[in-house]
Backbone as a chain_set.jsonl record, in Angstrom:
{"seq": "MKKISLLTLLVLCCGMVMAQKVVSEQSVPAKFVEDFQRQNLDVRNVKWYQLDSTTFEVRFIGNNNELQSVRYKPVGTERCYFVDLQYCPRAIKDTVRHHYSKYKITEVSIVSVRRESSYEVRIAQVKSFLFLKKEKDVRYLLFKPNGEFIKEK", "coords": {"N": [[8.027, 4.847, 34.692], [5.328, 5.344, 34.304], [5.409, 6.501, 31.808], [6.186, 4.365, 30.184], [4.007, 2.635, 30.494], [1.976, 4.222, 29.392], [2.93, 4.461, 26.771], [2.817, 1.769, 25.948], [0.042, 1.326, 26.082], [-0.788, 3.128, 24.11], [0.379, 1.989, 21.787], [-1.024, -0.453, 21.694], [-3.661, 0.484, 21.331], [-3.436, 1.739, 18.832], [-2.866, -0.493, 17.279], [-5.303, -1.869, 17.476], [-7.032, -0.113, 16.151], [-5.954, -0.17, 13.58], [-6.411, -2.849, 12.976], [-9.12, -2.978, 12.534], [-9.633, -2.5, 9.889], [-9.31, -4.858, 8.501], [-11.266, -7.305, 6.951], [-13.622, -10.026, 6.833], [-13.9, -12.586, 4.326], [-16.556, -13.108, 3.79], [-17.873, -10.701, 4.182], [-17.301, -9.22, 2.005], [-18.364, -8.062, -1.193], [-19.89, -10.512, -3.262], [-19.309, -10.61, -6.025], [-16.735, -9.496, -6.199], [-15.164, -11.311, -4.739], [-15.547, -13.664, -6.246], [-14.428, -12.866, -8.706], [-11.772, -12.434, -7.929], [-11.014, -15.06, -7.085], [-11.301, -16.45, -9.477], [-9.3, -15.335, -11.1], [-6.941, -15.657, -9.664], [-5.492, -18.361, -8.9], [-3.465, -19.885, -7.545], [-2.623, -18.865, -4.79], [-1.606, -17.531, -1.56], [-1.934, -16.648, 1.958], [-4.101, -14.776, 2.037], [-5.708, -11.717, 2.542], [-8.402, -9.618, 3.185], [-9.339, -6.2, 2.913], [-11.285, -3.398, 3.87], [-11.459, -0.417, 2.354], [-13.007, 1.874, 1.996], [-16.533, 2.667, 1.947], [-17.271, 1.454, -0.465], [-15.024, 0.352, -1.629], [-12.719, -2.273, -1.834], [-9.82, -4.1, -0.862], [-7.587, -6.701, -1.598], [-4.896, -8.427, -0.294], [-2.138, -10.525, -0.989], [0.081, -13.375, -1.294], [1.583, -14.129, -4.223], [1.991, -16.703, -6.822], [4.626, -16.429, -7.484], [5.938, -15.818, -5.207], [5.769, -13.126, -4.421], [4.537, -10.176, -2.851], [1.336, -9.025, -3.551], [-1.475, -7.01, -4.567], [-4.979, -6.422, -5.064], [-7.259, -3.973, -5.898], [-10.628, -3.437, -5.604], [-13.004, -1.472, -7.031], [-16.007, 0.472, -7.549], [-15.805, 1.58, -10.107], [-13.878, 0.122, -11.422], [-11.005, -2.122, -11.557], [-7.89, -2.32, -9.859], [-4.651, -3.542, -10.127], [-1.918, -4.266, -8.081], [1.563, -4.47, -7.821], [4.007, -5.03, -5.569], [7.122, -3.44, -5.151], [10.536, -3.873, -4.491], [12.518, -1.471, -2.832], [15.095, -1.111, -3.855], [14.822, -1.581, -6.558], [13.435, 0.517, -7.518], [12.996, 3.149, -9.853], [15.643, 5.468, -10.499], [14.971, 8.121, -11.125], [12.58, 8.53, -9.738], [13.387, 8.283, -7.059], [15.131, 10.481, -6.978], [13.331, 12.624, -7.412], [11.748, 12.505, -5.087], [13.744, 12.96, -3.158], [14.566, 15.605, -3.802], [12.207, 17.226, -3.912], [10.626, 16.451, -1.803], [12.054, 16.504, 0.661], [11.932, 16.049, 3.426], [10.728, 13.655, 3.696], [10.427, 10.07, 3.549], [10.692, 7.258, 1.428], [8.338, 4.772, 1.773], [6.961, 2.703, 0.615], [6.711, 1.115, -2.532], [4.954, 0.563, -5.484], [3.84, -1.033, -8.484], [1.195, -0.047, -10.345], [-1.492, -1.29, -12.111], [-3.938, -0.398, -14.307], [-6.553, -0.873, -16.426], [-4.803, -1.75, -18.502], [-2.854, 0.19, -18.416], [0.087, 1.266, -16.882], [1.615, 2.471, -13.879], [3.796, 3.961, -11.42], [3.153, 3.862, -7.988], [3.973, 5.617, -5.241], [4.511, 5.529, -1.863], [5.042, 7.872, 0.577], [6.376, 9.162, 3.655], [6.786, 11.069, 6.671], [9.05, 9.888, 8.843], [9.426, 9.031, 12.153], [11.59, 7.823, 14.619], [11.904, 5.88, 17.583], [13.708, 4.083, 19.694], [12.771, 0.866, 19.103], [10.426, 1.492, 17.887], [8.582, 2.856, 15.208], [7.151, 5.719, 13.886], [4.877, 6.976, 11.622], [4.073, 9.981, 9.995], [2.014, 12.336, 8.273], [1.425, 11.016, 5.723], [1.775, 10.481, 2.265], [0.831, 9.956, -1.171], [2.361, 9.412, -4.244], [2.233, 9.629, -7.782], [3.794, 8.217, -10.622], [4.992, 8.072, -14.001], [5.897, 5.131, -15.978], [8.538, 5.64, -16.812], [9.557, 7.135, -14.786], [8.795, 9.766, -14.614], [7.216, 12.431, -12.924], [3.753, 12.474, -12.122], [1.438, 13.203, -10.438], [0.39, 14.207, -7.105], [-1.481, 12.211, -4.977]], "CA": [[7.126, 3.728, 34.568], [4.081, 5.841, 33.723], [5.633, 6.716, 30.374], [6.202, 3.058, 29.518], [2.62, 2.161, 30.483], [1.247, 5.035, 28.43], [3.414, 4.078, 25.448], [2.266, 0.45, 25.663], [-1.381, 1.513, 25.819], [-0.904, 3.799, 22.824], [0.691, 1.012, 20.741], [-2.143, -1.397, 21.626], [-4.818, 1.169, 20.738], [-3.162, 1.914, 17.4], [-3.005, -1.804, 16.67], [-6.717, -2.193, 17.369], [-7.619, 0.729, 15.109], [-5.493, -0.676, 12.295], [-7.0, -4.158, 12.75], [-10.516, -2.841, 12.141], [-9.712, -2.44, 8.433], [-9.343, -6.213, 7.971], [-12.631, -7.836, 6.925], [-13.718, -11.424, 6.41], [-14.297, -12.76, 2.925], [-18.011, -13.114, 3.727], [-18.394, -9.334, 4.173], [-16.918, -8.619, 0.725], [-19.35, -8.405, -2.228], [-19.628, -11.807, -3.911], [-18.699, -10.45, -7.359], [-15.308, -9.242, -6.012], [-14.548, -12.572, -4.307], [-15.559, -14.574, -7.393], [-13.451, -12.363, -9.666], [-10.437, -12.704, -7.387], [-10.758, -16.497, -7.109], [-11.19, -16.873, -10.876], [-8.051, -14.848, -11.693], [-5.782, -15.958, -8.821], [-5.72, -19.729, -8.452], [-2.433, -20.42, -6.658], [-2.169, -17.79, -3.908], [-1.7, -17.842, -0.136], [-1.963, -15.505, 2.885], [-5.087, -13.837, 1.49], [-6.368, -10.861, 3.527], [-9.275, -8.604, 2.604], [-9.434, -4.933, 3.638], [-12.292, -2.462, 3.362], [-10.828, 0.902, 2.348], [-14.126, 2.79, 2.256], [-17.806, 1.944, 1.882], [-17.447, 0.72, -1.725], [-13.729, -0.1, -2.136], [-12.097, -3.366, -1.094], [-8.494, -4.488, -1.339], [-7.14, -8.012, -1.153], [-3.439, -8.587, -0.366], [-1.826, -11.945, -1.012], [1.373, -13.805, -1.835], [1.328, -14.789, -5.501], [2.735, -17.931, -7.085], [6.048, -16.097, -7.636], [6.36, -15.423, -3.859], [5.795, -11.674, -4.276], [3.333, -9.57, -2.305], [0.537, -8.34, -4.549], [-2.811, -6.66, -4.098], [-5.959, -6.029, -6.061], [-8.28, -3.083, -5.347], [-11.901, -3.496, -6.319], [-13.78, -0.238, -6.882], [-17.187, 0.445, -8.435], [-15.46, 2.002, -11.472], [-12.913, -0.769, -12.043], [-10.083, -2.898, -10.738], [-6.469, -1.972, -9.915], [-3.743, -4.595, -9.655], [-0.687, -3.667, -7.567], [2.714, -5.339, -7.602], [4.923, -4.313, -4.691], [8.482, -3.437, -5.681], [11.576, -3.584, -3.505], [13.032, -0.113, -3.027], [16.319, -1.122, -4.668], [14.454, -1.631, -7.975], [12.703, 1.742, -7.837], [13.783, 3.968, -10.776], [16.415, 6.562, -9.904], [14.246, 9.387, -11.305], [11.6, 8.632, -8.654], [14.143, 8.568, -5.829], [15.629, 11.863, -7.067], [12.202, 13.539, -7.227], [11.399, 12.509, -3.663], [14.849, 13.582, -2.417], [14.649, 17.048, -4.063], [10.954, 17.951, -3.69], [10.025, 16.002, -0.545], [13.28, 16.182, 1.392], [11.652, 15.613, 4.804], [9.987, 12.406, 3.601], [11.136, 8.843, 3.214], [9.872, 6.313, 0.67], [7.996, 3.638, 2.624], [6.411, 1.616, -0.195], [6.663, 1.364, -3.978], [4.218, -0.48, -6.195], [3.443, -0.787, -9.865], [-0.26, -0.147, -10.392], [-1.971, -1.54, -13.463], [-5.364, -0.125, -14.464], [-6.938, -0.859, -17.848], [-3.587, -1.948, -19.312], [-1.943, 1.327, -18.211], [0.859, 1.06, -15.654], [2.292, 3.62, -13.271], [4.337, 3.71, -10.093], [2.534, 4.549, -6.867], [4.998, 5.678, -4.211], [4.013, 5.987, -0.559], [6.087, 8.546, 1.334], [5.93, 9.621, 4.969], [7.797, 11.547, 7.6], [9.22, 8.78, 9.774], [10.082, 9.336, 13.419], [11.959, 6.575, 15.282], [12.275, 5.883, 18.983], [14.083, 2.706, 19.988], [12.32, -0.043, 18.047], [9.146, 1.965, 17.372], [8.603, 3.832, 14.127], [5.867, 6.386, 13.726], [4.767, 7.713, 10.366], [3.085, 11.056, 9.978], [1.859, 13.014, 6.994], [1.603, 10.046, 4.643], [1.336, 10.962, 0.954], [1.003, 9.031, -2.284], [2.792, 10.078, -5.468], [2.125, 8.815, -8.992], [4.842, 8.436, -11.612], [4.934, 7.272, -15.226], [6.884, 4.045, -15.933], [9.906, 6.143, -17.006], [9.95, 7.883, -13.591], [8.314, 11.155, -14.681], [6.18, 12.722, -11.934], [2.415, 12.764, -12.639], [0.705, 14.017, -9.476], [0.261, 13.723, -5.739], [-2.873, 11.799, -4.732]], "C": [[5.799, 4.156, 33.934], [4.224, 6.032, 32.22], [5.591, 5.4, 29.616], [4.783, 2.505, 29.422], [1.796, 2.915, 29.45], [1.638, 4.667, 27.005], [2.841, 2.724, 25.034], [0.787, 0.548, 25.31], [-1.604, 2.143, 24.449], [-0.66, 2.822, 21.677], [-0.46, 0.02, 20.589], [-3.37, -0.762, 20.982], [-4.63, 1.356, 19.239], [-3.321, 0.593, 16.668], [-4.452, -2.191, 16.492], [-7.393, -1.381, 16.279], [-7.223, 0.205, 13.735], [-6.164, -2.011, 11.973], [-8.449, -4.057, 12.29], [-10.671, -2.777, 10.626], [-9.786, -3.83, 7.808], [-10.781, -6.724, 8.051], [-12.6, -9.301, 6.483], [-14.194, -11.473, 4.96], [-15.82, -12.711, 2.764], [-18.599, -11.704, 3.675], [-18.018, -8.562, 2.9], [-17.978, -8.992, -0.307], [-18.938, -9.65, -3.014], [-18.939, -11.652, -5.26], [-17.197, -10.19, -7.254], [-14.577, -10.542, -5.651], [-14.467, -13.543, -5.479], [-14.531, -14.154, -8.438], [-12.029, -12.664, -9.194], [-10.099, -14.186, -7.479], [-10.586, -17.022, -8.527], [-9.826, -16.507, -11.464], [-6.802, -15.253, -10.918], [-5.963, -17.336, -8.194], [-4.741, -20.182, -7.375], [-1.852, -19.297, -5.79], [-2.301, -18.243, -2.458], [-1.658, -16.558, 0.674], [-2.903, -14.409, 2.377], [-5.743, -13.059, 2.633], [-7.151, -9.781, 2.794], [-9.32, -7.388, 3.517], [-10.56, -4.107, 3.026], [-11.7, -1.068, 3.497], [-11.829, 2.022, 2.561], [-15.407, 2.003, 2.011], [-17.976, 1.105, 0.612], [-16.152, 0.125, -2.277], [-13.132, -1.159, -1.218], [-10.746, -3.674, -1.717], [-8.185, -5.864, -0.778], [-5.627, -8.071, -1.356], [-3.131, -10.065, -0.225], [-0.415, -12.164, -1.516], [1.06, -14.596, -3.097], [2.188, -16.024, -5.686], [4.222, -17.694, -7.329], [6.642, -15.585, -6.322], [6.516, -13.922, -3.678], [4.465, -11.196, -3.722], [2.631, -8.785, -3.404], [-0.775, -7.915, -3.908], [-3.68, -6.31, -5.283], [-6.982, -5.163, -5.343], [-9.509, -3.149, -6.235], [-12.688, -2.244, -5.979], [-15.0, -0.339, -7.791], [-16.844, 0.779, -9.886], [-14.457, 1.077, -12.153], [-11.993, -1.422, -11.028], [-8.66, -2.409, -10.954], [-5.665, -3.149, -9.392], [-2.426, -3.937, -9.273], [0.362, -4.742, -7.34], [3.717, -4.556, -6.769], [6.354, -4.526, -5.153], [9.45, -3.131, -4.54], [12.199, -2.237, -3.837], [14.283, -0.078, -3.899], [16.027, -1.158, -6.166], [13.625, -0.427, -8.413], [13.557, 2.604, -8.769], [14.442, 5.168, -10.082], [15.683, 7.902, -10.017], [13.218, 9.601, -10.189], [12.299, 8.979, -7.352], [14.643, 10.008, -5.821], [14.507, 12.874, -6.846], [11.82, 13.634, -5.758], [12.482, 13.225, -2.862], [14.862, 15.103, -2.602], [13.381, 17.808, -3.688], [10.239, 17.578, -2.39], [11.153, 15.587, 0.4], [13.045, 15.697, 2.821], [10.952, 14.257, 4.843], [10.902, 11.249, 3.219], [10.183, 7.946, 2.44], [9.622, 5.098, 1.557], [7.442, 2.45, 1.831], [6.374, 2.041, -1.655], [5.887, 0.22, -4.612], [3.962, -0.041, -7.63], [1.948, -1.054, -9.925], [-0.682, -0.275, -11.848], [-3.483, -1.374, -13.497], [-5.651, -0.035, -15.96], [-5.726, -0.877, -18.779], [-2.634, -0.755, -19.303], [-1.221, 1.097, -16.892], [1.473, 2.362, -15.183], [2.864, 3.167, -11.933], [3.534, 4.504, -9.078], [3.537, 4.461, -5.718], [4.383, 6.263, -2.946], [5.187, 6.604, 0.178], [5.503, 9.02, 2.661], [7.107, 10.229, 5.709], [7.883, 10.502, 8.697], [10.004, 9.253, 10.988], [10.364, 8.005, 14.111], [12.314, 6.821, 16.739], [12.48, 4.434, 19.385], [13.637, 1.812, 18.844], [10.989, 0.376, 17.439], [9.358, 2.984, 16.269], [7.218, 4.414, 13.983], [5.899, 7.173, 12.425], [3.74, 8.824, 10.541], [3.098, 11.7, 8.611], [2.182, 12.084, 5.823], [1.025, 10.622, 3.352], [1.598, 9.889, -0.095], [1.321, 9.83, -3.538], [2.653, 9.109, -6.636], [3.194, 9.228, -9.994], [4.572, 7.575, -12.84], [5.992, 6.167, -15.131], [8.332, 4.501, -16.122], [10.395, 6.972, -15.815], [9.515, 9.327, -13.581], [7.148, 11.365, -13.723], [4.865, 13.058, -12.609], [1.675, 13.702, -11.689], [0.805, 13.4, -8.082], [-1.201, 13.391, -5.519], [-3.407, 12.435, -3.481]], "O": [[5.22, 3.424, 33.131], [3.297, 5.767, 31.455], [5.025, 5.327, 28.526], [4.397, 1.967, 28.384], [1.01, 2.314, 28.717], [0.778, 4.571, 26.128], [2.425, 2.554, 23.889], [0.331, -0.074, 24.35], [-2.505, 1.739, 23.714], [-1.406, 2.821, 20.699], [-0.834, -0.317, 19.466], [-4.047, -1.4, 20.175], [-5.565, 1.154, 18.464], [-3.851, 0.558, 15.558], [-4.812, -2.779, 15.473], [-8.241, -1.903, 15.556], [-8.053, 0.142, 12.828], [-6.457, -2.281, 10.808], [-8.954, -5.008, 11.693], [-11.776, -2.99, 10.128], [-10.28, -3.968, 6.689], [-11.437, -6.596, 9.085], [-11.652, -9.743, 5.834], [-14.803, -10.533, 4.45], [-16.316, -12.314, 1.709], [-19.709, -11.522, 3.175], [-18.377, -7.394, 2.744], [-18.453, -10.128, -0.306], [-17.773, -9.808, -3.381], [-18.082, -12.461, -5.614], [-16.446, -10.617, -8.131], [-13.51, -10.834, -6.189], [-13.432, -14.177, -5.686], [-13.837, -15.004, -8.997], [-11.187, -13.099, -9.98], [-9.0, -14.537, -7.91], [-9.804, -17.946, -8.753], [-9.258, -17.277, -12.238], [-5.702, -15.196, -11.468], [-6.515, -17.467, -7.101], [-5.149, -20.801, -6.393], [-0.734, -18.837, -6.023], [-3.009, -19.204, -2.157], [-1.374, -15.492, 0.13], [-2.519, -13.242, 2.305], [-6.269, -13.653, 3.575], [-6.63, -9.116, 1.899], [-9.338, -7.52, 4.74], [-10.762, -4.119, 1.812], [-11.464, -0.589, 4.606], [-11.53, 3.009, 3.233], [-15.359, 0.78, 1.88], [-18.745, 0.143, 0.612], [-16.186, -0.549, -3.306], [-13.046, -0.98, -0.003], [-10.548, -3.531, -2.923], [-8.485, -6.154, 0.379], [-5.131, -7.8, -2.449], [-3.769, -10.774, 0.552], [0.207, -11.268, -2.087], [0.36, -15.607, -3.049], [3.007, -16.359, -4.831], [4.999, -18.647, -7.376], [7.719, -14.988, -6.317], [7.322, -13.487, -2.856], [3.406, -11.724, -4.063], [3.25, -7.981, -4.101], [-1.141, -8.4, -2.837], [-3.194, -5.951, -6.356], [-7.514, -5.556, -4.305], [-9.44, -2.944, -7.447], [-13.001, -1.978, -4.818], [-15.018, -1.158, -8.711], [-17.521, 0.311, -10.801], [-14.206, 1.227, -13.349], [-12.173, -1.295, -9.817], [-8.259, -2.116, -12.081], [-5.97, -3.691, -8.329], [-1.875, -3.146, -10.039], [0.088, -5.786, -6.746], [4.223, -3.527, -7.216], [6.753, -5.637, -5.5], [9.207, -2.239, -3.728], [12.382, -1.908, -5.009], [14.504, 0.9, -4.614], [16.892, -0.804, -6.967], [13.168, -0.366, -9.555], [14.745, 2.78, -8.5], [13.857, 5.789, -9.195], [15.764, 8.728, -9.109], [13.011, 10.731, -9.747], [11.857, 9.866, -6.622], [14.591, 10.682, -4.792], [14.71, 13.878, -6.163], [11.593, 14.73, -5.244], [12.166, 14.019, -1.976], [15.144, 15.826, -1.647], [13.469, 18.931, -3.193], [9.355, 18.302, -1.932], [11.192, 14.453, 0.875], [13.892, 14.995, 3.372], [10.619, 13.767, 5.922], [11.98, 11.429, 2.653], [8.995, 7.879, 2.758], [10.564, 4.467, 2.037], [7.452, 1.32, 2.319], [6.047, 3.184, -1.973], [6.132, -0.949, -4.313], [3.88, 1.148, -7.94], [1.488, -2.148, -9.598], [-0.285, 0.519, -12.701], [-4.218, -2.094, -12.821], [-5.06, 0.78, -16.668], [-5.652, -0.099, -19.73], [-1.702, -0.702, -20.106], [-1.854, 0.768, -15.889], [1.808, 3.237, -15.981], [2.474, 2.135, -11.387], [3.264, 5.687, -9.285], [3.903, 3.371, -5.28], [3.81, 7.352, -2.963], [6.209, 5.951, 0.385], [4.299, 9.25, 2.778], [8.267, 9.942, 5.414], [6.905, 10.254, 9.403], [11.099, 9.802, 10.866], [9.482, 7.149, 14.186], [12.937, 7.825, 17.086], [11.532, 3.649, 19.412], [14.091, 1.994, 17.714], [10.471, -0.315, 16.562], [10.208, 3.868, 16.379], [6.227, 3.685, 13.962], [6.83, 7.936, 12.166], [2.687, 8.634, 11.15], [4.086, 11.615, 7.881], [3.096, 12.342, 5.04], [-0.072, 11.179, 3.345], [2.466, 9.031, 0.07], [0.637, 10.803, -3.857], [2.92, 7.915, -6.498], [3.464, 10.412, -10.193], [4.0, 6.49, -12.739], [6.891, 6.251, -14.294], [9.255, 3.837, -15.652], [11.525, 7.461, -15.83], [9.828, 10.056, -12.64], [6.203, 10.577, -13.706], [4.841, 13.837, -13.562], [1.327, 14.826, -12.048], [1.234, 12.26, -7.903], [-2.074, 14.198, -5.837], [-4.56, 12.205, -3.115]]}, "num_chains": 1, "name": "protein.A"}
């Protein structure tokens, strides 16, 4: 019983820490909000996140019913289109399987910056217990559109 109580407390604490990243639209710089509203007219489920003191990300469902995000940084804007794992290029899957064998791909997105596109792949060591999944050692890998490895972020 003590283990279950401790596990429940741990899950609740983790949820509270993760929830602190969500910010209201009023706490986001006006120029970011105006830019987002001007470029994305027909969107829903809009959530703003503060990634660090100067970087904000907005995640939303676009008019094509796909999850998308836009990261606003002082140096520019990144647009991310989330990709289902089944559409991830085989070269990327092979690179992760051979060079990061203890990791699992948890998220794939196409990142567009200044008309240049690349794949950003989130990998992690995933541990499962019943219905709980815990990720540790999360890493981000960048790939060219043809699946060629660029670097680890």
